[in-house]
Short mmCIF file of C-alpha atoms in Angstrom, two decimals:
data_model
loop_
_atom_site.label_atom_id
_atom_site.label_comp_id
_atom_site.label_asym_id
_atom_site.label_seq_id
_atom_site.Cartn_x
_atom_site.Cartn_y
_atom_site.Cartn_z
CA UNK A 1 1.72 -4.72 -8.77
CA UNK A 2 0.36 -1.47 -7.43
CA UNK A 3 1.46 -2.12 -3.87
CA UNK A 4 5.02 -1.60 -5.06
CA UNK A 5 4.20 2.08 -4.94
CA UNK A 6 3.52 2.15 -1.24
CA UNK A 7 6.45 -0.15 -0.54
CA UNK A 8 9.10 1.69 -2.48
CA UNK A 9 7.66 5.10 -1.74
CA UNK A 10 8.70 4.52 1.84
CA UNK A 11 12.29 4.72 0.63
CA UNK A 12 11.65 8.18 -0.83
CA UNK A 13 10.57 11.44 0.72
CA UNK A 14 8.85 9.80 3.69
CA UNK A 15 12.14 9.39 5.51
CA UNK A 16 12.85 13.08 5.35
CA UNK A 17 9.46 13.86 6.84
CA UNK A 18 8.63 11.01 9.22
CA UNK A 19 10.42 12.48 12.22
CA UNK A 20 8.58 15.77 11.94
CA UNK A 21 5.29 13.96 11.72
CA UNK A 22 5.97 11.88 14.80
CA UNK A 23 7.10 14.83 16.86
CA UNK A 24 4.45 17.15 15.49
CA UNK A 25 0.70 17.03 15.08
CA UNK A 26 0.25 13.24 15.06
CA UNK A 27 -2.41 13.86 12.42
CA UNK A 28 -0.49 12.57 9.43
CA UNK A 29 -2.24 10.58 6.75
CA UNK A 30 -0.87 9.12 3.56
CA UNK A 31 -1.96 10.66 0.28
CA UNK A 32 -0.43 10.80 -3.19
CA UNK A 33 2.12 13.66 -3.07
CA UNK A 34 3.77 15.51 -5.89
CA UNK A 35 7.31 14.35 -5.21
CA UNK A 36 6.94 10.70 -4.25
CA UNK A 37 5.52 7.45 -5.54
CA UNK A 38 1.86 6.90 -5.04
CA UNK A 39 1.71 5.58 -1.54
CA UNK A 40 4.07 7.33 0.78
CA UNK A 41 3.72 10.85 2.03
CA UNK A 42 3.18 12.70 5.25
CA UNK A 43 0.46 15.02 4.07
CA UNK A 44 -1.81 16.07 6.91
CA UNK A 45 -5.42 15.01 7.07
CA UNK A 46 -7.67 17.40 5.26
CA UNK A 47 -4.94 18.76 3.04
CA UNK A 48 -5.10 18.67 -0.74
CA UNK A 49 -1.73 17.33 -1.84
CA UNK A 50 -0.59 17.83 -5.38
CA UNK A 51 -1.35 14.83 -7.54
CA UNK A 52 0.67 12.98 -10.14
CA UNK A 53 -2.18 10.77 -11.20
CA UNK A 54 -1.85 9.10 -14.55
CA UNK A 55 -4.29 10.16 -17.23
CA UNK A 56 -6.88 7.45 -17.64
CA UNK A 57 -6.89 5.97 -21.11
CA UNK A 58 -10.61 5.64 -21.74
CA UNK A 59 -10.06 3.65 -24.93
CA UNK A 60 -8.01 1.09 -23.03
CA UNK A 61 -10.63 1.00 -20.30
CA UNK A 62 -13.39 0.32 -22.82
CA UNK A 63 -11.36 -2.41 -24.49
CA UNK A 64 -10.59 -4.14 -21.19
CA UNK A 65 -14.19 -3.87 -20.03
CA UNK A 66 -15.27 -5.47 -23.28
CA UNK A 67 -12.88 -8.36 -22.71
CA UNK A 68 -14.05 -8.70 -19.10
CA UNK A 69 -17.67 -8.89 -20.21
CA UNK A 70 -16.91 -11.48 -22.90
CA UNK A 71 -14.69 -13.55 -20.64
CA UNK A 72 -16.25 -13.68 -17.17
CA UNK A 73 -13.65 -16.16 -15.92
CA UNK A 74 -10.62 -14.18 -17.13
CA UNK A 75 -8.91 -12.45 -14.21
CA UNK A 76 -6.36 -10.49 -16.25
CA UNK A 77 -8.57 -7.73 -17.71
CA UNK A 78 -9.98 -7.14 -14.24
CA UNK A 79 -6.52 -6.74 -12.72
CA UNK A 80 -5.47 -4.47 -15.57
CA UNK A 81 -8.57 -2.30 -15.14
CA UNK A 82 -7.92 -2.06 -11.41
CA UNK A 83 -4.32 -1.04 -12.09
CA UNK A 84 -5.40 1.64 -14.56
CA UNK A 85 -7.86 3.11 -12.10
CA UNK A 86 -5.28 2.92 -9.33
CA UNK A 87 -2.75 4.84 -11.40
CA UNK A 88 -5.42 7.46 -12.13
CA UNK A 89 -6.11 7.70 -8.38
CA UNK A 90 -9.68 6.52 -8.87
CA UNK A 91 -9.47 4.22 -5.91
CA UNK A 92 -13.15 3.37 -5.58
CA UNK A 93 -13.15 2.08 -9.15
CA UNK A 94 -9.90 0.23 -8.49
CA UNK A 95 -11.46 -1.39 -5.41
CA UNK A 96 -14.36 -2.67 -7.50
CA UNK A 97 -12.09 -4.30 -10.07
CA UNK A 98 -9.58 -5.70 -7.58
CA UNK A 99 -12.56 -7.22 -5.76
CA UNK A 100 -13.77 -8.76 -9.00
CA UNK A 101 -10.30 -10.12 -9.67
CA UNK A 102 -10.08 -11.68 -6.21
CA UNK A 103 -13.34 -13.52 -6.79
CA UNK A 104 -11.60 -15.30 -9.66
CA UNK A 105 -8.16 -15.58 -8.04
CA UNK A 106 -8.73 -15.53 -4.27
CA UNK A 107 -5.16 -16.58 -3.50
CA UNK A 108 -3.44 -13.87 -5.51
CA UNK A 109 -1.50 -12.16 -2.73
CA UNK A 110 -0.49 -9.22 -4.90
CA UNK A 111 -4.06 -8.36 -5.87
CA UNK A 112 -5.14 -8.76 -2.26
CA UNK A 113 -2.46 -6.37 -1.06
CA UNK A 114 -3.22 -3.87 -3.80
CA UNK A 115 -6.85 -3.90 -2.67
CA UNK A 116 -5.70 -3.17 0.87
CA UNK A 117 -3.68 -0.20 -0.35
CA UNK A 118 -6.79 1.15 -2.08
CA UNK A 119 -8.76 0.84 1.14
CA UNK A 120 -6.09 2.86 2.87
CA UNK A 121 -6.27 5.55 0.21
CA UNK A 122 -10.01 5.82 0.71
CA UNK A 123 -9.49 6.51 4.42
CA UNK A 124 -10.31 2.99 5.54
CA UNK A 125 -7.18 1.95 7.46
CA UNK A 126 -8.97 -0.79 9.39
CA UNK A 127 -10.20 -2.39 6.17
CA UNK A 128 -6.70 -2.03 4.74
CA UNK A 129 -5.19 -3.88 7.68
CA UNK A 130 -7.88 -6.56 7.51
CA UNK A 131 -7.11 -7.06 3.81
CA UNK A 132 -3.39 -7.26 4.56
CA UNK A 133 -4.21 -9.97 7.11
CA UNK A 134 -5.85 -11.91 4.29
CA UNK A 135 -2.73 -11.42 2.17
CA UNK A 136 -0.54 -12.72 4.98
CA UNK A 137 -2.81 -15.72 5.42
CA UNK A 138 -1.94 -16.57 1.82
CA UNK A 139 1.77 -15.78 2.19
CA UNK A 140 2.97 -14.99 5.75
CA UNK A 141 6.36 -13.93 4.39
CA UNK A 142 5.14 -11.46 1.76
CA UNK A 143 7.54 -8.58 2.35
CA UNK A 144 5.57 -5.88 0.51
CA UNK A 145 2.47 -6.65 2.52
CA UNK A 146 4.38 -6.47 5.80
CA UNK A 147 5.99 -3.20 4.77
CA UNK A 148 2.57 -1.78 3.95
CA UNK A 149 1.22 -2.98 7.28
CA UNK A 150 3.87 -0.87 8.97
CA UNK A 151 2.99 2.19 6.93
CA UNK A 152 -0.72 1.92 7.62
CA UNK A 153 -0.13 1.28 11.30
CA UNK A 154 2.17 4.29 11.56
CA UNK A 155 0.20 6.76 9.50
CA UNK A 156 -3.33 5.40 9.53
CA UNK A 157 -3.52 4.20 13.14
CA UNK A 158 -0.69 6.14 14.84
CA UNK A 159 0.48 2.76 16.16
CA UNK A 160 4.25 3.19 16.19
CA UNK A 161 4.91 -0.04 18.09
CA UNK A 162 2.84 -2.00 15.59
CA UNK A 163 4.62 -0.32 12.70
CA UNK A 164 7.99 -1.12 14.24
CA UNK A 165 7.07 -4.79 14.65
CA UNK A 166 5.92 -5.06 11.04
CA UNK A 167 9.08 -3.43 9.73
CA UNK A 168 11.25 -5.69 11.90
CA UNK A 169 9.57 -8.68 10.28
CA UNK A 170 10.42 -7.35 6.84
CA UNK A 171 14.07 -7.01 7.79
CA UNK A 172 14.19 -10.51 9.28
CA UNK A 173 12.58 -12.04 6.20
CA UNK A 174 14.34 -10.11 3.44
CA UNK A 175 17.13 -7.90 4.83
CA UNK A 176 18.81 -7.25 1.48
CA UNK A 177 15.66 -6.67 -0.54
CA UNK A 178 14.35 -3.20 -1.45
CA UNK A 179 11.58 -3.79 1.08
CA UNK A 180 14.09 -4.72 3.75
CA UNK A 181 16.16 -1.61 3.07
CA UNK A 182 13.03 0.54 3.14
CA UNK A 183 11.96 -1.01 6.44
CA UNK A 184 15.38 -0.35 7.92
CA UNK A 185 15.22 3.30 6.92
CA UNK A 186 11.74 3.52 8.43
CA UNK A 187 12.99 2.08 11.70
CA UNK A 188 15.99 4.40 11.71
CA UNK A 189 13.65 7.37 11.28
CA UNK A 190 11.40 6.02 13.99
CA UNK A 191 14.32 5.73 16.39
CA UNK A 192 15.56 9.20 15.53
CA UNK A 193 12.17 10.64 16.40
CA UNK A 194 11.61 8.39 19.41
CA UNK A 195 15.02 7.44 20.85
CA UNK A 196 13.37 6.23 24.05
CA UNK A 197 11.95 3.31 22.10
CA UNK A 198 15.52 1.99 22.16
CA UNK A 199 16.09 -1.64 21.35
CA UNK A 200 12.37 -2.34 21.18
CA UNK A 201 12.29 -0.90 17.69
CA UNK A 202 15.53 -2.45 16.49
CA UNK A 203 15.44 -5.47 14.22
CA UNK A 204 16.75 -8.63 15.76
CA UNK A 205 19.60 -10.64 14.29
#
């Protein structure tokens, strides 16, 4: 699933940069950077970060579109098309195909969350959070969604308390998972930058 990128990217370069962002301009926005997975960076708004977008395989796109047209009830080619466009950083196209997929599989939490990530990448953090709410209505314990909620709240909404709460939930639900470890590192960085937050940003238990 594409939302893995935002989830596991948190465990990468973000943690070396998050403190500077919080102390600095407060204008950070996520964008695909050169040295991290697709959904975790601290590039400033208006910047043009280097891209590591995958090259879109037009032949594969045509083949999948052909299958989608022939099989209007088949969700798989739609998800695959969305994933291809996501990897190529063509998020508007990815949104269209994830939306089509959700029409056929409205309770697919992974597709729902991937759609939310795309909204975030197209500078629509409120729509991203609304989509994540839909994901959590399907699966309230979906760790990747909760981790992404924290990222969007921190970087899209500058809501550090909300980000902290989301990351605490991840740790409570899945402390030993990659998402749980990523959330812990995020909270540690948050506390380093904002020590006055104290126990309020520490995971319980």
